[in-house]
Short mmCIF file of C-alpha atoms and ligand atoms in Angstrom, two decimals:
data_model
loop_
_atom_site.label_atom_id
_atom_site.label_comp_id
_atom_site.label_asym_id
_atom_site.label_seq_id
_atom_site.Cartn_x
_atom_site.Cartn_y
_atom_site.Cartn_z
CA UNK A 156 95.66 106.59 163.79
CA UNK A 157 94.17 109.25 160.75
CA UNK A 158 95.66 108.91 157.88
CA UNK A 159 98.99 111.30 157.05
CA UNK A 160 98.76 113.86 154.52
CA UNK A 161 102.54 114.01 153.34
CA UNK A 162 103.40 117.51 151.31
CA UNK A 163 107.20 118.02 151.49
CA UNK A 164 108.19 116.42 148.90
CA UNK A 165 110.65 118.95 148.22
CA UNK A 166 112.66 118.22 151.50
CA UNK A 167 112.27 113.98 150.05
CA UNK A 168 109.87 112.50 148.21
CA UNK A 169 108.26 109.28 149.67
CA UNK A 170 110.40 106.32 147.78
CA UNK A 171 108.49 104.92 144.78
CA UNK A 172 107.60 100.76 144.81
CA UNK A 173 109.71 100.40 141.53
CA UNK A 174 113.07 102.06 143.46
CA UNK A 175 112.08 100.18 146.30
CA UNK A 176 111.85 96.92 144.69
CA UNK A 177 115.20 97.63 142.76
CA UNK A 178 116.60 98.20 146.15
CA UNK A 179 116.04 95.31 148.32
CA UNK A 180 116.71 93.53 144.91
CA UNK A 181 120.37 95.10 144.40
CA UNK A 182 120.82 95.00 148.62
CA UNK A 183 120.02 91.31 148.47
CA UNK A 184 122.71 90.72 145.79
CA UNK A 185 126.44 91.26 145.59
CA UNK A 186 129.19 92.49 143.43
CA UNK A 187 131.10 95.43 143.23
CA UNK A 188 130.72 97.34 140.31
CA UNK A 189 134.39 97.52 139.59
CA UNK A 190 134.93 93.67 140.01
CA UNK A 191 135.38 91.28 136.54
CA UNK A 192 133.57 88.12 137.77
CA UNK A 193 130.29 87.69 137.13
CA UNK A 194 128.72 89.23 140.28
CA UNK A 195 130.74 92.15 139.53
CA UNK A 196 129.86 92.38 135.92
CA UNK A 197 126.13 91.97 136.79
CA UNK A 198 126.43 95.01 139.16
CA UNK A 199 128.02 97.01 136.50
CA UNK A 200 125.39 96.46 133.98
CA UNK A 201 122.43 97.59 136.62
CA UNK A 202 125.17 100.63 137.38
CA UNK A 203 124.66 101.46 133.44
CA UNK A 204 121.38 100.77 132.85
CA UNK A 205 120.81 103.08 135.97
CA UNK A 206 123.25 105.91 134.15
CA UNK A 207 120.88 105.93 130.92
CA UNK A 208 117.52 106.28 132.62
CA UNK A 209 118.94 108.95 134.86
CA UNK A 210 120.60 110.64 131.42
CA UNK A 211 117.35 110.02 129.95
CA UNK A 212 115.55 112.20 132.71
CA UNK A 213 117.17 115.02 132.05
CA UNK A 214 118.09 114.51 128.13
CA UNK A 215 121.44 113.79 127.83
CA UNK A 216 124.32 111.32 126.90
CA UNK A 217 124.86 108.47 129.65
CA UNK A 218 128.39 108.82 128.83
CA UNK A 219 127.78 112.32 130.87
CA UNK A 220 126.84 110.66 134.03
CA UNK A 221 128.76 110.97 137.40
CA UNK A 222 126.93 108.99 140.47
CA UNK A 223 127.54 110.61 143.68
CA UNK A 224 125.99 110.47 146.60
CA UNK A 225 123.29 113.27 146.61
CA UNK A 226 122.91 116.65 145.23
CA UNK A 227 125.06 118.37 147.54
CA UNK A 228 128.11 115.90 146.37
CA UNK A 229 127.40 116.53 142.76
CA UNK A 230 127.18 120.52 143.20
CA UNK A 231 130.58 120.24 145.08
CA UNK A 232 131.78 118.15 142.19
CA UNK A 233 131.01 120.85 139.97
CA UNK A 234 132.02 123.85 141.90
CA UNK A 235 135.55 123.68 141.07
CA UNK A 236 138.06 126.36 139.19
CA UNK A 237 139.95 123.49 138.15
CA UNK A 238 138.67 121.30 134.75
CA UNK A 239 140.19 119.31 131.96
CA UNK A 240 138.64 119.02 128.21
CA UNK A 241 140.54 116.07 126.74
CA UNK A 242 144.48 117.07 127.67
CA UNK A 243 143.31 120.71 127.97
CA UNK A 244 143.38 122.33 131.01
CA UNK A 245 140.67 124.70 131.91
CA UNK A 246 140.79 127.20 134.64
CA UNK A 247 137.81 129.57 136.00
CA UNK A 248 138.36 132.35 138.20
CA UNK A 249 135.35 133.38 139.59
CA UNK A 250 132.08 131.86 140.29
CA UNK A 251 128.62 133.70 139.50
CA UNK A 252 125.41 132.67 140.84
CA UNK A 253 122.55 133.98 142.02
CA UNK A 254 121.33 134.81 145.88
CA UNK A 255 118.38 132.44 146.06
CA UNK A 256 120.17 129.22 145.25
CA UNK A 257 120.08 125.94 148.04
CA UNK A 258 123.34 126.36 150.35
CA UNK A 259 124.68 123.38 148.65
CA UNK A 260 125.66 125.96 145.51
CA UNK A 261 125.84 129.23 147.94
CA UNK A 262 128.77 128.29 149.91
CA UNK A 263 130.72 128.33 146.42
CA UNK A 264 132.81 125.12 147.60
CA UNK A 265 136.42 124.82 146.29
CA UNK A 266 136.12 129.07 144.81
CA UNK A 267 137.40 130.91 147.21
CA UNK A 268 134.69 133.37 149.29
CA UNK A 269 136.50 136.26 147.66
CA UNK A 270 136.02 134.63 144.25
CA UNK A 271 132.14 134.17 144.40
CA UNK A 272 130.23 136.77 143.24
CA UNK A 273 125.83 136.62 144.37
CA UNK A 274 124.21 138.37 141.59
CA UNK A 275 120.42 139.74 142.57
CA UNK A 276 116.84 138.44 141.93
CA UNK A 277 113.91 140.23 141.30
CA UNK A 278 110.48 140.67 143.13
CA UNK A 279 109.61 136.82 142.04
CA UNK A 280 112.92 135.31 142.63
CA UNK A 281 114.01 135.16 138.96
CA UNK A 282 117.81 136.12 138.47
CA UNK A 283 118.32 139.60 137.00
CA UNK A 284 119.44 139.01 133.38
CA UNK A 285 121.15 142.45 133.17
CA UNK A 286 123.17 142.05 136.18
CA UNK A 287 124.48 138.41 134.45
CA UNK A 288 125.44 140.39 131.88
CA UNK A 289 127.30 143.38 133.50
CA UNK A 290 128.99 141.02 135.59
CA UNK A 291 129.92 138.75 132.64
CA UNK A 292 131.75 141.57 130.64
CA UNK A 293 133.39 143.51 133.33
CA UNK A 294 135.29 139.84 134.10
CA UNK A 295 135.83 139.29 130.36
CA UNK A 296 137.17 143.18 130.79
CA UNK A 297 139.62 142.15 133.26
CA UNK A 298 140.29 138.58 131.64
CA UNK A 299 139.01 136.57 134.22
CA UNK A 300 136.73 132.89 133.46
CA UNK A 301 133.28 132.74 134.84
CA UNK A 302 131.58 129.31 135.97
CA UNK A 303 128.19 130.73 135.90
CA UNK A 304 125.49 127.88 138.61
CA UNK A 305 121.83 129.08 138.66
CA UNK A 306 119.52 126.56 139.48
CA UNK A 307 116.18 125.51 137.32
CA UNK A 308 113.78 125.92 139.95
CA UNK A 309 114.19 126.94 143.11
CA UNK A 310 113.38 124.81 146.31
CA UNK A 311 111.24 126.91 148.38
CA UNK A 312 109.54 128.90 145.91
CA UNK A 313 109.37 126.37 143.25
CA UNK A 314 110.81 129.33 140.90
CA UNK A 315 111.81 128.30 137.27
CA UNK A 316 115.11 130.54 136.62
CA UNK A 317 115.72 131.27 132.92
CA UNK A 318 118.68 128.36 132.61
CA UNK A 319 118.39 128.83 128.64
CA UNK A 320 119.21 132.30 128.44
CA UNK A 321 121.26 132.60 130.94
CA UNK A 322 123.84 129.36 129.17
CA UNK A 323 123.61 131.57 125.83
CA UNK A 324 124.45 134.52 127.36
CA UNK A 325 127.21 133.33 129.30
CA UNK A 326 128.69 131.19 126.67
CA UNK A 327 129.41 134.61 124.78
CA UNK A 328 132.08 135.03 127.18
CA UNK A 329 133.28 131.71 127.25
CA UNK A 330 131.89 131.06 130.78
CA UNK A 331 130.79 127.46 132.05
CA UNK A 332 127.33 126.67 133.29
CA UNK A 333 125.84 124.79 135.85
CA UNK A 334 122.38 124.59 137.14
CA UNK A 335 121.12 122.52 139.95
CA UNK A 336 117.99 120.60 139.06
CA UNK A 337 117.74 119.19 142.16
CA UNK A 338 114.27 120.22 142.71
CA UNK A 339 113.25 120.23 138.61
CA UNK A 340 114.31 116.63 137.77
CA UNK A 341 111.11 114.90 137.38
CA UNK A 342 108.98 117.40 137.93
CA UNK A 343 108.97 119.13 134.65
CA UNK A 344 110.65 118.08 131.28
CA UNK A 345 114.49 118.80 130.84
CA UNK A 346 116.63 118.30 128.01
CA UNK A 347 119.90 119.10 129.00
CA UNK A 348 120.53 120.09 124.78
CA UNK A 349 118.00 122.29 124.64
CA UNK A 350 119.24 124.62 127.95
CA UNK A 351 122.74 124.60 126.42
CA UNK A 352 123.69 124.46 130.08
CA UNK A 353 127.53 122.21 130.41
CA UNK A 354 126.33 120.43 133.49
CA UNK A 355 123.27 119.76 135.58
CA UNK A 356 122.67 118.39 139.46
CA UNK A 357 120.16 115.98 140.26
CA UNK A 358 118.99 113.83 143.59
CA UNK A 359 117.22 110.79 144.02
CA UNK A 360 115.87 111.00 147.50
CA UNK A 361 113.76 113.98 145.79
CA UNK A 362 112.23 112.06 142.66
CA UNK A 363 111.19 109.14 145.02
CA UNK A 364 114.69 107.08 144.96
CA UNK A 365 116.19 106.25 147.73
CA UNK A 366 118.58 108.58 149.41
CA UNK A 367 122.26 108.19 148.97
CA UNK A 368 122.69 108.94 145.20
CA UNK A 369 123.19 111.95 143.19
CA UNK A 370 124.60 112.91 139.62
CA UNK A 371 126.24 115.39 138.22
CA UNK A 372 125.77 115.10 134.36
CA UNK A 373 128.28 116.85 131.91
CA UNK A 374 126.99 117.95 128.58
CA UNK A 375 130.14 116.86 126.92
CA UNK A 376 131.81 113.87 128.62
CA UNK A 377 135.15 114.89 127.95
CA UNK A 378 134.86 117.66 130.34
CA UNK A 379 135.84 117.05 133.88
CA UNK A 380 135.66 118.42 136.79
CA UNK A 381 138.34 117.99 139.06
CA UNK A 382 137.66 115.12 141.72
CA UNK A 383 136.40 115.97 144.76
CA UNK A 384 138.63 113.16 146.64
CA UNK A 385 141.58 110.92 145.31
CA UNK A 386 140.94 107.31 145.20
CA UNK A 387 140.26 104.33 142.40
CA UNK A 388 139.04 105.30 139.30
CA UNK A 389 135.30 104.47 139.77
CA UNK A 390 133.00 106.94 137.14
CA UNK A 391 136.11 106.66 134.63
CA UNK A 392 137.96 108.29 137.01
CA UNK A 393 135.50 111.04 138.05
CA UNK A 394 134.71 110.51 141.56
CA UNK A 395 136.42 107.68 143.35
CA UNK A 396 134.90 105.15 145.81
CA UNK A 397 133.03 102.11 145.04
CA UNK A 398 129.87 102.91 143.67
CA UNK A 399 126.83 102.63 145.99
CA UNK A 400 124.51 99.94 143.48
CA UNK A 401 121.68 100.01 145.67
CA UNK A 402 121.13 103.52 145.49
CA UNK A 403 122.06 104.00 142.57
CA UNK A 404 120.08 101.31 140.65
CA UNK A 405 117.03 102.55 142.76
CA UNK A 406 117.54 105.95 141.55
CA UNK A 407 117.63 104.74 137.73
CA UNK A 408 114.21 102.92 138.68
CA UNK A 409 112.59 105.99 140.04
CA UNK A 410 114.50 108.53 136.89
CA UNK A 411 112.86 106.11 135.06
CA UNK A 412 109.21 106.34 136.06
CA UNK A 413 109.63 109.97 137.03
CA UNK A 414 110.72 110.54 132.92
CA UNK A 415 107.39 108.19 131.78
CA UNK A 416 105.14 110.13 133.48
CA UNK A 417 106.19 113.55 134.09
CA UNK A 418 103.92 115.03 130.92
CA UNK A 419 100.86 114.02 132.62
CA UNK A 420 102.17 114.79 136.38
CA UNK A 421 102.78 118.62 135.26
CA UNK A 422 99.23 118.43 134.78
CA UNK A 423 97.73 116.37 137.57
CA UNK A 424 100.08 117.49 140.37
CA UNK A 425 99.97 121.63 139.11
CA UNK A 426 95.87 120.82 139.10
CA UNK A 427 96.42 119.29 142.96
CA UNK A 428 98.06 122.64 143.78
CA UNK A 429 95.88 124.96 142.37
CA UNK A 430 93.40 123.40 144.12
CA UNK A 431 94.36 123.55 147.48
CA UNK A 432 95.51 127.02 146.90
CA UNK A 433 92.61 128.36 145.38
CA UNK A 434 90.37 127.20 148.11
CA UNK A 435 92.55 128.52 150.97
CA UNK A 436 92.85 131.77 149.56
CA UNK A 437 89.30 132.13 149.21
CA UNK A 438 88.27 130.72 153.34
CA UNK A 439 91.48 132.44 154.23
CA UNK A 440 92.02 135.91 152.31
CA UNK A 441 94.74 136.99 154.82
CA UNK A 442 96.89 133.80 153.56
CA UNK A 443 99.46 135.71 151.37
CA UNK A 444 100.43 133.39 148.01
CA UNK A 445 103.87 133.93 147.59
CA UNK A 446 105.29 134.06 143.62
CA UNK A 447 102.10 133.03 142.24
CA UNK A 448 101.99 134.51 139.09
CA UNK A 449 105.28 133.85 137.29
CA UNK A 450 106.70 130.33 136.20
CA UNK A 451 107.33 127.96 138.97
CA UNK A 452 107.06 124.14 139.35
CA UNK A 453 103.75 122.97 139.28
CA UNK A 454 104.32 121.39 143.05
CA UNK A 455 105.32 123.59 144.86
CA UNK A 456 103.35 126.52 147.01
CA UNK A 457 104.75 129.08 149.47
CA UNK A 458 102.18 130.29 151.57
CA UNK A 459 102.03 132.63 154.74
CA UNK A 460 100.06 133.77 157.64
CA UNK A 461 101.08 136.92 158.49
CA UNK A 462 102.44 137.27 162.01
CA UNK A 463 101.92 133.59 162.86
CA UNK A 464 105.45 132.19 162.82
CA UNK A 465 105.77 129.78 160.34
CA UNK A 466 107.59 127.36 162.81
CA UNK A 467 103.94 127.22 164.50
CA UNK A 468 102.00 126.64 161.49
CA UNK A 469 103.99 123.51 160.73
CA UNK A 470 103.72 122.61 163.94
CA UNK A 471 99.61 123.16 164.47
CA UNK A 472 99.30 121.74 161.20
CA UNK A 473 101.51 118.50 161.81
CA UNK A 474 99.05 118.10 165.22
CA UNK A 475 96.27 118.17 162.44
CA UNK A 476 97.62 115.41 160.34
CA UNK A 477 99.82 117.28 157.55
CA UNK A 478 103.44 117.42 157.36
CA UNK A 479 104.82 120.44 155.31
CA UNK A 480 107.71 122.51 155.90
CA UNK A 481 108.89 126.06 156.99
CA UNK A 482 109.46 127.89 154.00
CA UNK A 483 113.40 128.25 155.22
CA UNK A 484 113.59 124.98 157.24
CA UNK A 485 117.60 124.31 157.18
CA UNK A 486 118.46 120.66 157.18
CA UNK A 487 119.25 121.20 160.82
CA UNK A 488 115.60 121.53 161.03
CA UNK A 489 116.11 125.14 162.48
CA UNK A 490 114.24 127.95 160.86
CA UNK A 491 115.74 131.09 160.77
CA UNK A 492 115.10 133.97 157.58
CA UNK A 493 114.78 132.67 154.35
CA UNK A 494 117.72 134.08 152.48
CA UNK A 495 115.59 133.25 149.16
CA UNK A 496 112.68 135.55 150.24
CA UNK A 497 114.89 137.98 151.98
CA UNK A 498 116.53 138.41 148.68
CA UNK A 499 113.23 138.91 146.69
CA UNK A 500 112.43 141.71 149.25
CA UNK A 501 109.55 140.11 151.06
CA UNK A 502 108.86 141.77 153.97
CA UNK A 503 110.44 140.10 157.43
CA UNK A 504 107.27 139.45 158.68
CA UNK A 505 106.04 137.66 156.12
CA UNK A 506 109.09 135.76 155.24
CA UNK A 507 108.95 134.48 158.70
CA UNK A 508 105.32 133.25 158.51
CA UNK A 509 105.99 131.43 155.13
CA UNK A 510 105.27 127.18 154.54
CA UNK A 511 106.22 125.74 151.43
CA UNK A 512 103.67 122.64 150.66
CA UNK A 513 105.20 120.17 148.29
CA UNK A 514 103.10 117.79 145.98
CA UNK A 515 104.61 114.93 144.49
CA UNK A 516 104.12 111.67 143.10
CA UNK A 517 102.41 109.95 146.13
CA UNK A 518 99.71 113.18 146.34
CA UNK A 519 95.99 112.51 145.32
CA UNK A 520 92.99 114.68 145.81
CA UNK A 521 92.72 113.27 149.38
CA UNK A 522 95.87 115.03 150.37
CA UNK A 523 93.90 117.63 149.52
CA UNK A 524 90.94 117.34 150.75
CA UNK A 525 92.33 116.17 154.04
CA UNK A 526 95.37 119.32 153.90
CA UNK A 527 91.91 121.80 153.70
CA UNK A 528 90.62 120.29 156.66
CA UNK A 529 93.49 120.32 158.34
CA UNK A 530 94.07 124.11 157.37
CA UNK A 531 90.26 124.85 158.81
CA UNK A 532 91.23 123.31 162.26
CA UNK A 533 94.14 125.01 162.67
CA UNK A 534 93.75 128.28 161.25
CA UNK A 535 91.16 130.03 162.93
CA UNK A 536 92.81 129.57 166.66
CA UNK A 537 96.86 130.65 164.94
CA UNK A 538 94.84 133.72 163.80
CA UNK A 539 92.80 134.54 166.72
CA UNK A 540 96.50 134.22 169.01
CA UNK A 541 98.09 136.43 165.93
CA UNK A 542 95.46 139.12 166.51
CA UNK A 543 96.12 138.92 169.88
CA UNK A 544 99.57 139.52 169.75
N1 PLP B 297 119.91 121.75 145.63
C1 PLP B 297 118.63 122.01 145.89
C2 PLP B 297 117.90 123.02 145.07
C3 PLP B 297 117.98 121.35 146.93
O1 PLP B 297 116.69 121.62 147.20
C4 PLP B 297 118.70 120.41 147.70
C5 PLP B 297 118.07 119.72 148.85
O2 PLP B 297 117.11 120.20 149.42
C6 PLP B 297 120.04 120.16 147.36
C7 PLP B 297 120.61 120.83 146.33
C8 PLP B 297 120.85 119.15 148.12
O3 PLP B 297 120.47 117.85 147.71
P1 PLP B 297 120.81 116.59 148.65
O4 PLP B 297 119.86 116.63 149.79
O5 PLP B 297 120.61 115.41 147.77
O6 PLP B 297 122.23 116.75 149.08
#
C-alpha cells in the first residue's frame, strides 16, 4: 500500500507517542481521581500535573483548569448566563459572537436563540470591530450584560480573530469573554494574560492527545460557570463526573510537547504550507487561495477549484493517497455551504469547491511532496469534467 499523506489535522491531529505512551500507561493503571488510597492519590497527582501543562499551553493559572471531555463540552460549559465570583452572583443577558465561529459556540447553548446576537465578519473572516462596539453600547444603553465568545483562529480558514482587542473593548462595558482556541492551542503561542480574555476552550484530540478531553480555563479561578450537569464535586465542583485520567493525562503529555515546540513549529509547519501552496498556485493558477493575505494559523490552507465540488476533490484526492477535508465538512461528514465563507461573502460557487488542508505535527516535506503529486494526478481530469460541465 503507498504511503498516506494525512492533512486534516484540524478535524484531529494524529495522537503524539508521548500522549500515547501516557495513555496505555494511565489505562493500564487504576484509581479514581477522587479516591484517598494510594491508587487514587496517584491518579490525582497525574490529573494535576496534566492541569499545569495544559495551563501552561495556553499561559495561565492551573488553578483555572476545568477537564471536560472535548471542546464542544468546555464551550457549553462556558456558554451560560448564569456565573458566580466568590458568593457573587453574576448574570449575562445576551450573548455576542461572531458568524464564523465552529457550531459548538454558534448554537449559543444555555442563551436563549432570542438572546444571541451574530455580529458580521469582513472580506477575510475577521470580526468587525465597530459592530462589537455598537452592539456593546446599545446593550449597556438598555442595561443588559454581554458574554462576548470569538474564537482565536478559526477552523476552516485558519483566521486569527483580534481576541486582544476585542477583551479590552468589551471589558469597558463590563462584558465577559470567551474565545475558543480549539484550533490555536498549540499551534501558535497563547498567553491567556496577555489577551485579557476571562476564559479560553481547548481540545486534545486536535494537539495530538487523545480524544475524550477538553478544558475550559478561567482567567480567575474564582469565577464559575454554572455546571453543565449536577453530580459529585469533581473539578472543585465545576463539572461533575469522575474524571477521565487517561485522556486527560494524555492530553497534559501532548499540551506539553505541543508548548516545547510550538516556536519552532510556527516556523517549520507555516514553511510546509507555503510550500505546497506556492507550488499549486503556480501549476494550477485557476486554484483560488482563500484568506491568504491576512493573519491566519500557519497550518492551515483553504483552497478551491472553481466549479469542481469540493466533496469530489476530497474524494479524487483521497483515491490519490491524501486525506484532507471539505472546507465545510460537518462532523456528520455531510458537506453542505460553509456558513464561515458564506459569511465572508465568497461567492457560492467557490465556497462550494473549497478544501481546507491541515498541517500538523506529524507533516514533513514528504507530505508535501507526495500532496503535489497527488494534486497533479487528480487535477487535470476534475478540471477537464469542470470545463465540461
Ligand atoms: N471549536 C472549534 C473551533 C473546532 O474546530 C472544534 C472541532 O472541530 C470544536 C470547537 C469542537 O471540539 P471537539 O471536537 O473537541 O468537541
Amino acid at each position: 500500500m503507498t504511503e498516506r499523506t494525512y492533512l486534516d489535522h484540524n478535524a484531529t491531529a494524529p495522537v503524539r507517542p508521548e500522549a500515547m505512551a501516557a495513555l496505555m500507561e494511565t489505562l493500564a493503571a487504576t484509581g479514581n481521581a477522587s479516591a484517598i488510597h494510594s491508587e487514587g492519590r496517584t491518579a490525582r497527582a497525574l490529573v494535576d500535573r496534566a492541569r499545569a501543562q495544559v495551563a501552561a499551553l495556553v499561559g495561565a493559572d492551573p488553578r483555572g483548569v476545568i477537564f471536560t471531555s472535548c471542546g464542544t463540552e468546555a464551550d457549553t460549559l462556558a456558554l451560560t448566563p448564569d456565573y458566580m465570583r466568590g458568593s457573587e452572583a453574576l448574570s449575562f443577558d445576551v450573548l455576542l459572537t461572531s458568524a464564523v465561529e465552529h457550531s459548538a459556540v454558534l448554537r449559543g447553548h444555555r442563551f436563549a436563540a432570542d438572546k444571541v446576537e451574530i455580529l458580521p465578519v469582513d472580506a477575510r473572516g475577521r470580526l468587525k470591530l465597530d459592530e462589537l462596539d455598537a452592539a456593546l453600547a446599545r446593550h449597556a444603553t438598555a442595561g443588559r450584560r454581554a458574554l462576548v465568545s470569538i474564537m482565536l483562529a478559526n477552523n476552516e480558514t485558519g483566521v486569527i480573530q483580534p481576541v486582544g482587542e476585542v477583551a479590552r473593548r468589551a471589558h469597558d462595558y463590563d462584558a465577559l469573554v470567551h474565545t475558543d482556541a480549539v484550533q490555536a492551542a498549540g499551534r501558535i503561542p497563547i498567553s491567556l494574560a496577555e489577551l485579557g480574555a476571562d476564559l479560553i476552550s481547548v481540545s486534545a484530540h486536535k494537539i495530538g492527545g487523545a480524544p475524550g478531553a477538553g478544558a475550559l480555563i478561567v482567567a480567575d479561578h474564582d469565577l464559575r460557570p454554572a455546571p453543565v450537569f449536577g453530580g459529585g464535586g469533581q473539578e472543585r465542583g465545576r463539572r461533575a463526573g469522575s474524571e477521565n485520567v487517561p485522556s486527560i493525562v494524555a492530553f497534559g503529555a501532548a499540551a506539553a510537547r505541543a508548548f516545547a515546540d510550538v516556536e519552532g513549529e510556527v516556523v517549520r509547519i507555516g514553511a510546509l504550507r507555503d510550500g505546497l501552496e506556492s507550488a499549486l498556485r503556480c501549476e494550477f493558477p485557476e486554484l483560488v487561495l482563500l484568506v491568504g493575505d491576512v493573519d491566519r494559523l500557519p497550518n492551515t490552507s483553504c483552497l478551491a477549484l472553481p466549479g469542481v465540488p469540493a466533496e469530489t476533490m476530497v474524494i479524487a484526492l483521497d483515491l490519490a493517497g491524501v486525506a484532507l477535508s471539505a472546507g465545510a465538512a460537518c462532523s456528520s461528514g455531510k458537506v453542505g455551504p460553509s456558513h464561515v465563507l458564506a459569511a465572508m461573502g465568497v461567492p457560492e460557487r467557490i465556497a462550494r469547491s473549497a478544501v481546507r488542508a491541515s498541517f500538523g505535527w506529524s507533516s514533513g516535506e514528504a507530505d508535501v511532496e507526495r500532496a503535489l503529486g497527488a494534486f497533479r494526478r487528480a487535477l487535470p481530469g476534475l478540471l477537464r469534467r469542470a470545463r465540461a460541465a
